[in-house]
Tab-separated table of C-alpha atoms in Angstrom:
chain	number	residue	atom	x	y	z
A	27	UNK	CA	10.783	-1.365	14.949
A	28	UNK	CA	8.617	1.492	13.683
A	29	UNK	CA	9.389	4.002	10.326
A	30	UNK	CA	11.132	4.816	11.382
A	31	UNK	CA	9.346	2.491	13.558
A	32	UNK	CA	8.848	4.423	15.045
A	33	UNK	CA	9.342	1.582	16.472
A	34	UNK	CA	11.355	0.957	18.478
A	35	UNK	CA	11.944	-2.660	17.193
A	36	UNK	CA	13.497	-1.097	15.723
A	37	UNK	CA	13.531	0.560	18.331
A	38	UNK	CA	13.988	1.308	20.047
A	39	UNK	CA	12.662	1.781	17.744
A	40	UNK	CA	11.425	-0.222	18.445
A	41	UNK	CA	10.801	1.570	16.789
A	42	UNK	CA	9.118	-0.252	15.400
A	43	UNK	CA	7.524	1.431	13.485
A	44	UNK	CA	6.298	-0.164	12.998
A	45	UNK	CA	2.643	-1.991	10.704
A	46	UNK	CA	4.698	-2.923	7.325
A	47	UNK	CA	1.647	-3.079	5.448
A	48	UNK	CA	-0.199	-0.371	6.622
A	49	UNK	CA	3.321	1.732	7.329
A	50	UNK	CA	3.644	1.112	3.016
A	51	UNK	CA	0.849	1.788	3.119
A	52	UNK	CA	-0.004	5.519	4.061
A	53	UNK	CA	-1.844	4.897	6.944
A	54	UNK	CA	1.288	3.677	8.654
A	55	UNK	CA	4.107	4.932	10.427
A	56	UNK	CA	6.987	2.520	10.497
A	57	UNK	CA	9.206	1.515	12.548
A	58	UNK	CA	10.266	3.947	13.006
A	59	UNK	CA	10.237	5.137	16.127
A	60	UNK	CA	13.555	5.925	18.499
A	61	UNK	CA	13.453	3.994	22.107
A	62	UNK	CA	10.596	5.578	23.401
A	63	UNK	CA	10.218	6.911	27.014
A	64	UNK	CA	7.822	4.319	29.361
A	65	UNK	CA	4.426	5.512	28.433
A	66	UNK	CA	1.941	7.156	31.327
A	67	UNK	CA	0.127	4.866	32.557
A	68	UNK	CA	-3.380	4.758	31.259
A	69	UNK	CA	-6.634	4.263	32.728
A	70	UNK	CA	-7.811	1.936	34.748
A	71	UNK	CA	-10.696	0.157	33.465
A	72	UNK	CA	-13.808	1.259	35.813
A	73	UNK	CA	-16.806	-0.474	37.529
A	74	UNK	CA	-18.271	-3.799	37.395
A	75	UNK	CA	-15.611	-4.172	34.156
A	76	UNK	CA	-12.956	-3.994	35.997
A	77	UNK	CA	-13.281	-7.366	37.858
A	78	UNK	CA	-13.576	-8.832	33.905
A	79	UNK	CA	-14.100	-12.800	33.248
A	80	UNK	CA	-12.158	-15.583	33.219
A	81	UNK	CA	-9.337	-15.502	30.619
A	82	UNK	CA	-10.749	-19.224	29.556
A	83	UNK	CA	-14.232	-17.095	28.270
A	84	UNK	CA	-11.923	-15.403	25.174
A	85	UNK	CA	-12.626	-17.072	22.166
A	86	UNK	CA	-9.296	-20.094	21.184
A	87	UNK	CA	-8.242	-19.770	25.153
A	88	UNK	CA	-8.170	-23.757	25.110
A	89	UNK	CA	-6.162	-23.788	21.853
A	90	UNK	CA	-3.131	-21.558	23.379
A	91	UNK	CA	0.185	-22.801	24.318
A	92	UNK	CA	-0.250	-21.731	27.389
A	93	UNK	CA	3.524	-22.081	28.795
A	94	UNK	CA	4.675	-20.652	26.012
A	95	UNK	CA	2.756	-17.065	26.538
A	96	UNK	CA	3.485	-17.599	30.222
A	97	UNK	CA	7.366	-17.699	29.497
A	98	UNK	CA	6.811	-14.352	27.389
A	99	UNK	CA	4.904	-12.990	29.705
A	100	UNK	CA	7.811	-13.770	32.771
A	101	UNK	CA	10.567	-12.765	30.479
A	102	UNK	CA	9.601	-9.293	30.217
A	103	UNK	CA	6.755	-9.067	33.279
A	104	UNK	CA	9.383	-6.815	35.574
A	105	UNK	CA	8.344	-3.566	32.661
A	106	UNK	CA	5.230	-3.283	34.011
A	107	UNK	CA	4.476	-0.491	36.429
A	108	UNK	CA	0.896	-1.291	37.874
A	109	UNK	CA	1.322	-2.947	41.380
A	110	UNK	CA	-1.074	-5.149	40.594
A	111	UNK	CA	0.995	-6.550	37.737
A	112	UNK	CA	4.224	-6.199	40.059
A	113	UNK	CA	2.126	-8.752	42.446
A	114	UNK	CA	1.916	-11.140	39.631
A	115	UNK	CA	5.228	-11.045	38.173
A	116	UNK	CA	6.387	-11.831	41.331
A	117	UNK	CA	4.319	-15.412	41.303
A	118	UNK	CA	5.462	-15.941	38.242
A	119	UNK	CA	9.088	-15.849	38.583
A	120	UNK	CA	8.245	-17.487	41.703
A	121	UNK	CA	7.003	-20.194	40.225
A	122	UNK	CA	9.885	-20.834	37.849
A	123	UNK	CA	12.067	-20.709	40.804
A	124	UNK	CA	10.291	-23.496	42.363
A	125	UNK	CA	11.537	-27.462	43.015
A	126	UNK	CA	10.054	-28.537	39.389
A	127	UNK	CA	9.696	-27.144	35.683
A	128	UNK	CA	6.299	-25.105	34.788
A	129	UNK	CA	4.217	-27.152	32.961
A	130	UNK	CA	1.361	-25.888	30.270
A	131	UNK	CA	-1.122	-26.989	32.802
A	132	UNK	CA	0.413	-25.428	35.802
A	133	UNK	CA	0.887	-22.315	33.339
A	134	UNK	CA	-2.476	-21.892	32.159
A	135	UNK	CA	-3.555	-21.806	35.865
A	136	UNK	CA	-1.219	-19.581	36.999
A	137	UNK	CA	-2.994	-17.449	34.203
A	138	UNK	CA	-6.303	-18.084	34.922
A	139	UNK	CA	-5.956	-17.444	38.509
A	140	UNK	CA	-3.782	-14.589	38.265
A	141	UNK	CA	-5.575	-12.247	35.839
A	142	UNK	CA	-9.548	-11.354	34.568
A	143	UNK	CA	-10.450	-10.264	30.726
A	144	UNK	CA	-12.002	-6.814	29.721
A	145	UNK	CA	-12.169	-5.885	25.802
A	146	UNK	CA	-11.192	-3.516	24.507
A	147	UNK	CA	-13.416	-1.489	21.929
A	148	UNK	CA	-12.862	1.244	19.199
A	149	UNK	CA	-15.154	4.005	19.594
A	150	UNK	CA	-17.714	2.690	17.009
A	151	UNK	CA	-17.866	-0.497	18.240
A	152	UNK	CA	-16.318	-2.419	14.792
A	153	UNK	CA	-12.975	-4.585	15.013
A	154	UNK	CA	-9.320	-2.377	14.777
A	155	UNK	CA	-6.557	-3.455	13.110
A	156	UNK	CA	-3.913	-5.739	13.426
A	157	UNK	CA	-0.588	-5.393	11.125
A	158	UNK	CA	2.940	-7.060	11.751
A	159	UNK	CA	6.510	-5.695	11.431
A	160	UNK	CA	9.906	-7.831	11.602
A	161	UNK	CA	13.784	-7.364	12.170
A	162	UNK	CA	15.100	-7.179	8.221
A	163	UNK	CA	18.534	-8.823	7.620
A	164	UNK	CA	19.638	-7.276	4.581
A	165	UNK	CA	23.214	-7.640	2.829
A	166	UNK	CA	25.665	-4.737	2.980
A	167	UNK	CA	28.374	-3.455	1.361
A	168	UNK	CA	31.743	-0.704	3.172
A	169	UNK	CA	32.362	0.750	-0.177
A	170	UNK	CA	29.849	1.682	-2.845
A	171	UNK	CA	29.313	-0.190	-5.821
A	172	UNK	CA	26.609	0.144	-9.222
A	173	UNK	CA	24.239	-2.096	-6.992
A	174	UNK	CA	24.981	-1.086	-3.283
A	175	UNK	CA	24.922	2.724	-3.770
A	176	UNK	CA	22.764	4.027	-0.798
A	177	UNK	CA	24.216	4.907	2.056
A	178	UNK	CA	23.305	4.094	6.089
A	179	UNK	CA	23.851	7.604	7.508
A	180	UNK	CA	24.857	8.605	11.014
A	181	UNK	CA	22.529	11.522	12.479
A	182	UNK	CA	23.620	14.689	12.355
A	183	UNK	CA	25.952	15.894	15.624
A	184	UNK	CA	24.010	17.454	18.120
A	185	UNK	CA	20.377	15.666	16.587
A	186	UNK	CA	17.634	15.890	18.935
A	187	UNK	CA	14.371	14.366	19.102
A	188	UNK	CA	11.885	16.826	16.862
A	189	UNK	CA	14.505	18.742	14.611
A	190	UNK	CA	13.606	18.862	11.105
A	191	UNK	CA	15.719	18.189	8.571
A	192	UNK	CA	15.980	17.870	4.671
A	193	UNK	CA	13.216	15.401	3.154
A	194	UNK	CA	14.227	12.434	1.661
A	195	UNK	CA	15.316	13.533	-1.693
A	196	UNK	CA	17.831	16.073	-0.418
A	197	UNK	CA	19.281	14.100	2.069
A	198	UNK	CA	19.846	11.883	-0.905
A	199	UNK	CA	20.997	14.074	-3.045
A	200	UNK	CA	23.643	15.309	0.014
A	201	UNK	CA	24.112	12.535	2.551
A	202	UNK	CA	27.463	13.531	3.982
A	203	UNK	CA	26.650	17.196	3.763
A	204	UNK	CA	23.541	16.853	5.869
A	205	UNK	CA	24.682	13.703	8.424
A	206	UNK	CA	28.437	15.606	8.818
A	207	UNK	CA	29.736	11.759	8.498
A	208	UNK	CA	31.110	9.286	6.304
A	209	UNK	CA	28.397	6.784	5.133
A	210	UNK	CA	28.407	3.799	8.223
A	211	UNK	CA	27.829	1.400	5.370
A	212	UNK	CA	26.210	0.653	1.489
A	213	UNK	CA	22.761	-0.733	0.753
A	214	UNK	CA	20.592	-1.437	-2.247
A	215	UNK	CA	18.349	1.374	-2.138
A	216	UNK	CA	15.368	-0.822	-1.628
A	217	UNK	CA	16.796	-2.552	1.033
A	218	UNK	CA	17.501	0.987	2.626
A	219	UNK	CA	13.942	1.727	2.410
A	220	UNK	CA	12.731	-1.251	4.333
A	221	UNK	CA	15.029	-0.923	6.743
A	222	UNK	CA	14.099	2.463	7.904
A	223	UNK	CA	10.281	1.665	7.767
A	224	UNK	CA	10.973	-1.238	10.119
A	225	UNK	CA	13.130	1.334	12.353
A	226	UNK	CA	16.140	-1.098	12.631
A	227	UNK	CA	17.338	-4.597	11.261
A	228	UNK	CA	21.186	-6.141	10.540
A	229	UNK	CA	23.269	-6.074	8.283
A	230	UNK	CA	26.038	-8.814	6.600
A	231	UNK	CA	29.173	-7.337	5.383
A	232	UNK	CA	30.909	-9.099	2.089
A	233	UNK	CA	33.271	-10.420	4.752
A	234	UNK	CA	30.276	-12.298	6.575
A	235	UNK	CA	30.583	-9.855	9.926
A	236	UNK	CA	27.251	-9.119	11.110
A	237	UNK	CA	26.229	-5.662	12.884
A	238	UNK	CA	23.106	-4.575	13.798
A	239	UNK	CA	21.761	-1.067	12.646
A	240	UNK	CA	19.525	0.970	15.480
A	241	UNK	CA	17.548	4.027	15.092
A	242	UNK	CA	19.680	6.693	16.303
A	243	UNK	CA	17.195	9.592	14.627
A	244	UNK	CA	15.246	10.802	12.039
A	245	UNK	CA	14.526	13.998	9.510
A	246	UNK	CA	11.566	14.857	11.544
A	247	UNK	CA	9.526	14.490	8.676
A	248	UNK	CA	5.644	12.621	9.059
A	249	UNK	CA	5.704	9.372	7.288
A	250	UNK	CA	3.760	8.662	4.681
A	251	UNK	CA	3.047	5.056	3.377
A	252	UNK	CA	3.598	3.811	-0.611
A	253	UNK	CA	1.433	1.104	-0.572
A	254	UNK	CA	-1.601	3.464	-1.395
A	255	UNK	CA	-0.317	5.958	-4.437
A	256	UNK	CA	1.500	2.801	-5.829
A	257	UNK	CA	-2.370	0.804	-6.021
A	258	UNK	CA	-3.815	4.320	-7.475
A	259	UNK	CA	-1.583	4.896	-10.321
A	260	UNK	CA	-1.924	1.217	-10.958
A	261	UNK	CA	1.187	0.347	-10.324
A	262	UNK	CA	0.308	-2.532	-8.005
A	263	UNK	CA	-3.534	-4.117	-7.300
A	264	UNK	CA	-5.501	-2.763	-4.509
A	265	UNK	CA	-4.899	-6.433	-2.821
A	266	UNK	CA	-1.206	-6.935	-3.844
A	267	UNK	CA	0.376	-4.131	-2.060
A	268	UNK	CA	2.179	-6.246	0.426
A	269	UNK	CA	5.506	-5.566	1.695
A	270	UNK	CA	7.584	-8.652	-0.307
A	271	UNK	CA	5.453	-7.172	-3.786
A	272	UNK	CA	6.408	-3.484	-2.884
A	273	UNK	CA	9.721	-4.322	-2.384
A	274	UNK	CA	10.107	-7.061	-5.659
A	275	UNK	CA	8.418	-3.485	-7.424
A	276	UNK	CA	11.274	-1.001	-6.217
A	277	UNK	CA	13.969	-3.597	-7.192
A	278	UNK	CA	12.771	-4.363	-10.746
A	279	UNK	CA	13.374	-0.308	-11.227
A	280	UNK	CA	16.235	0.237	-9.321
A	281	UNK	CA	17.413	3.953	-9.955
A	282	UNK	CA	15.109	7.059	-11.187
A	283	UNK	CA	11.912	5.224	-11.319
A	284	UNK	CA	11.794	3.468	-8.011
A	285	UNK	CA	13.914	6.701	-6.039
A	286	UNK	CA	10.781	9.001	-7.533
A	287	UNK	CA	8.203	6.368	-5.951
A	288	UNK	CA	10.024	5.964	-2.487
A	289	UNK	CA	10.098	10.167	-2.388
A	290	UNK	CA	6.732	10.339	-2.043
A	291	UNK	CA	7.398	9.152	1.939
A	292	UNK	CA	9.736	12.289	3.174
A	293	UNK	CA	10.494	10.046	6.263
A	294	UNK	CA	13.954	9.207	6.378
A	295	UNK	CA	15.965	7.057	9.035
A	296	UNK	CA	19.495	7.644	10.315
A	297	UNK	CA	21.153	4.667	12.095
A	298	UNK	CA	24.056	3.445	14.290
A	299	UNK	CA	25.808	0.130	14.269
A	300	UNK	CA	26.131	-2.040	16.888
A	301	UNK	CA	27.317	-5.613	17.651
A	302	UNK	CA	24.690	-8.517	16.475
A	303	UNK	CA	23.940	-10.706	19.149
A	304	UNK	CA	22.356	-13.086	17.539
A	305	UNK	CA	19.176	-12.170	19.264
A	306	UNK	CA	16.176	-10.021	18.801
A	307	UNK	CA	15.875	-6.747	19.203
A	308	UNK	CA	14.401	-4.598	21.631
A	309	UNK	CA	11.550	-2.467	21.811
A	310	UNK	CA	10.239	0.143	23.409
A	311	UNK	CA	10.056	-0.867	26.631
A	312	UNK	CA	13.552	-1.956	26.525
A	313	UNK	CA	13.221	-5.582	26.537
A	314	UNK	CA	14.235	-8.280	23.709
A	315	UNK	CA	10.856	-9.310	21.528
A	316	UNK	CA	9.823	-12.304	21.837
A	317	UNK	CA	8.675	-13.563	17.911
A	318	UNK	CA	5.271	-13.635	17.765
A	319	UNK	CA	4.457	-12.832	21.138
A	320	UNK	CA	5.375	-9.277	21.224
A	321	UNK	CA	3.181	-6.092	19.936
A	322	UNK	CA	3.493	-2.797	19.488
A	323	UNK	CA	0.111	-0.369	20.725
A	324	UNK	CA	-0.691	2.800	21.453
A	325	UNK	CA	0.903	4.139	24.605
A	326	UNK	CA	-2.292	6.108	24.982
A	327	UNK	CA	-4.304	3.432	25.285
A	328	UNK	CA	-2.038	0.366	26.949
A	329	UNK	CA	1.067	0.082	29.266
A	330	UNK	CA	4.195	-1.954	28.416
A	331	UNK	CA	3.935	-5.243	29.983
A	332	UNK	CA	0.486	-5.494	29.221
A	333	UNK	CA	-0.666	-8.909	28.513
A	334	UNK	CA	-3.136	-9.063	25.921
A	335	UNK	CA	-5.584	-11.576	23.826
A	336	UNK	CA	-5.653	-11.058	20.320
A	337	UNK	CA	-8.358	-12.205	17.568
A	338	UNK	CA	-7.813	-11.398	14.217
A	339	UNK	CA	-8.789	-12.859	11.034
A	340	UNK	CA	-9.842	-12.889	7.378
A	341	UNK	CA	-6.583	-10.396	6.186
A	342	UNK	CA	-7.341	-8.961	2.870
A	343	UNK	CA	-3.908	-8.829	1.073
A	344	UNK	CA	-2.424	-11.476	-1.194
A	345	UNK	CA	-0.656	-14.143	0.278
A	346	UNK	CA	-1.727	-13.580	3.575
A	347	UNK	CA	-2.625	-16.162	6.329
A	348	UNK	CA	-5.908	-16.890	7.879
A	349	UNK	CA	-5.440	-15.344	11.530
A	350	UNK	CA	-4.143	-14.721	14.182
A	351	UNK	CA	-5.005	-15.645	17.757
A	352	UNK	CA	-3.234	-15.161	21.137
A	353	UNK	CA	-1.564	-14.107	24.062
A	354	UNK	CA	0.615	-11.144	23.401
A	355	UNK	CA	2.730	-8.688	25.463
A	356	UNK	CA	3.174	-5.240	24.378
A	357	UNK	CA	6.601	-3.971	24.447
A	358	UNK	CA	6.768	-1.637	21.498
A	359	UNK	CA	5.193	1.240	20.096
A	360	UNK	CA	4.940	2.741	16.326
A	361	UNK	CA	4.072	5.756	14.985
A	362	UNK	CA	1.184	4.475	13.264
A	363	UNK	CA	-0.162	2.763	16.170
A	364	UNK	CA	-3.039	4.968	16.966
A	365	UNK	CA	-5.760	3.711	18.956
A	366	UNK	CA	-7.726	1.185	21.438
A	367	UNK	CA	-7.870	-1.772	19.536
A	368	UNK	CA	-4.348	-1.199	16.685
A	369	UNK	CA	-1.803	-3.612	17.084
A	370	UNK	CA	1.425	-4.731	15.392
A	371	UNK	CA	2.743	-8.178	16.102
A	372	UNK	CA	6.313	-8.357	15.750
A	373	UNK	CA	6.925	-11.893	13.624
A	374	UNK	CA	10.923	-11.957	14.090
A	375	UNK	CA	13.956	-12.355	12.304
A	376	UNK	CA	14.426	-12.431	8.578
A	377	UNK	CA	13.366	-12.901	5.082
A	378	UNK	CA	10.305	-15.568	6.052
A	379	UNK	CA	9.049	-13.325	8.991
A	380	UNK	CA	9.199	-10.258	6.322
A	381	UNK	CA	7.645	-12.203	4.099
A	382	UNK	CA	4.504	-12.706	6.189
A	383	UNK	CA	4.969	-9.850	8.429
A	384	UNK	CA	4.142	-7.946	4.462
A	385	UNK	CA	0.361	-9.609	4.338
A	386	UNK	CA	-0.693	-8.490	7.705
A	387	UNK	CA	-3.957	-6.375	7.196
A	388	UNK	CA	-6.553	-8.257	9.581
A	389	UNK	CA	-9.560	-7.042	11.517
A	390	UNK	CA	-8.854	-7.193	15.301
A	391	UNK	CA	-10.200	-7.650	18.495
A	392	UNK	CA	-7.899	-6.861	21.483
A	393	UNK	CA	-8.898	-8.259	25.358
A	394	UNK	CA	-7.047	-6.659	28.274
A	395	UNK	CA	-5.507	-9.414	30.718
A	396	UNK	CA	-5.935	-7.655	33.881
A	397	UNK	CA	-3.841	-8.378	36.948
A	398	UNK	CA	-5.624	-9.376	39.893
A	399	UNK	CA	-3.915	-7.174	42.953
């Protein structure tokens, strides 16, 4: 849902988008990210590596609900490109198609026979990074009002991919003059922010109908995360920068003092509204996210449909949780997704999966599931 999530979670954007910590915080992209084309595929790990271990030698592997990754893994298998993964996405919806239901047991063999383990390292050899993002349900308003006076802007007519616009501030300043449009709908400015970082959430009208806003383009500014200036003029602790204490910041100063700290990211979102299914959006590679089994990498580095074991613990923020452990398909992408071992797990829909989704800052350890051919 990336930051403009890039992400496609957002996105497409999945955008992503996408890491809502790191995204606030400078290092980040956001969701931000428009539906992104099917990365090239990347290389193939090499030599006596590529035959890998046993997925039950990654540390938790007996831990895992096993039929629940596998029935991630089969809803979105038929992204992947590598024939080898083809070969196994076949079994797999073969195997649902069979005379009885899969079973963890028959699942975790059907993983264990189907695919080998090779890590994944960052070039110095230390742990990445893993950071989460999440589909924001904000309220919404048609008409303006003291409290709902930001506006959800159309792009421009004629936007492509790479035209720069205005920065923030201006477009502020001018909305309809630089989308060409009538405002789509009203948000608290705050609210507004978020929503862009994550790339795409949904929106409930005073009415109660329900839409879902998309990425449908950006300024084609860089993004530049809060989270860091805010901790060095002191107006948040180096630990308490999360993405529910950012946002409870920007709301207690609602006007002047919170538009001057949300200029300092030039990155600004333009949406379109669709229908809300009631489901979850898709990312990158096109598919719905599963909650907490979907992440968003580096397209340099991983394909979508990748299966992949993550290890993360000890996160450093306030309020956040111990780990994270897992199997994990990638399916997104984010603008600040850069890198081997630089994931961010998508958490879901709504204020609780925000909430956490906010203290995600762990070190990470990524394992490559690879398909046997």
């Amino acid at each position: 849902m990336s930051g403009g999530r890039a992400r496609a979670a957002v996105r497409a954007g999945p955008v992503r988008a996408a890491a809502l910590t790191l995204v606030l915080a400078a290092c980040a992209s956001g969701p931000a990210p428009a539906p992104a084309p099917a990365p090239a595929p990347g290389p193939e790990p090499a030599g006596p590596a590529a035959a890998g271990l046993s997925p039950a030698a990654v540390p938790g592997w007996g831990e895992e609900d096993h039929l629940a990754a596998f029935d991630a893994w089969a809803d979105s298998c038929r992204v992947a490109r590598d024939p080898a993964a083809r070969v196994q996405c076949d079994r797999a919806l073969q195997l649902r198609r069979g005379p009885g239901a899969v079973t963890p047991t028959l699942a975790r063999a059907f993983l264990e026979s189907g695919f080998s383990v090779v890590e994944a390292e960052t070039a110095d050899g230390g742990p990445g990074l893993l950071t989460a993002y999440f589909a924001p349900e904000y309220p919404a308003r048609r008409r303006p009002d003291a409290e709902f006076d930001a506006p959800v802007l159309a792009p421009p007519a004629g936007w492509r991919r790479g035209q720069v616009l205005p920065e923030r501030t201006a477009i502020e300043a001018a909305p309809e003059a630089v989308s060409g449009a009538a405002p789509l709908a009203w948000m608290r400015a705050e609210d507004l922010f978020f929503l862009q970082i994550q790339g795409s959430g949904y929106l409930t009208f005073e009415d109660g109908a329900r839409v879902r806003a998309a990425y449908a383009g950006d300024n084609g500014r860089p993004f530049t995360g809060i989270a860091r200036p805010m901790a060095e003029r002191g107006l948040l602790p180096p630990d308490g920068t999360s993405g529910e204490a950012i946002r409870a910041w920007l709301a207690a100063r609602r006007g002047p003092e919170a538009r001057a700290v949300m200029a300092l990211n030039p990155r600004y979102i333009f949406f379109g509204l669709d229908a809300d299914d009631g489901g979850d959006p898709a990312g990158a590679a096109g598919v719905p996210l599963p909650a907490r089994r979907a992440i968003a990498v580096d397209p340099a580095h991983w394909r979508y449909g990748d299966l992949v074991w993550i290890s993360a613990d000890g996160g450093d923020l306030a309020g956040a949780r111990g780990g994270y452990r897992g199997l994990v398909v990638a399916l997104d992408t984010g603008s600040a997704i850069r890198g081997p071992v630089r994931a961010d797990l998508y958490m879901g829909r709504g204020a609780a999966a925000g909430d956490e989704a906010g203290a995600v800052r762990h070190p990470l350890r990524m394992w490559r599931l690879v398909p046997r051919g």
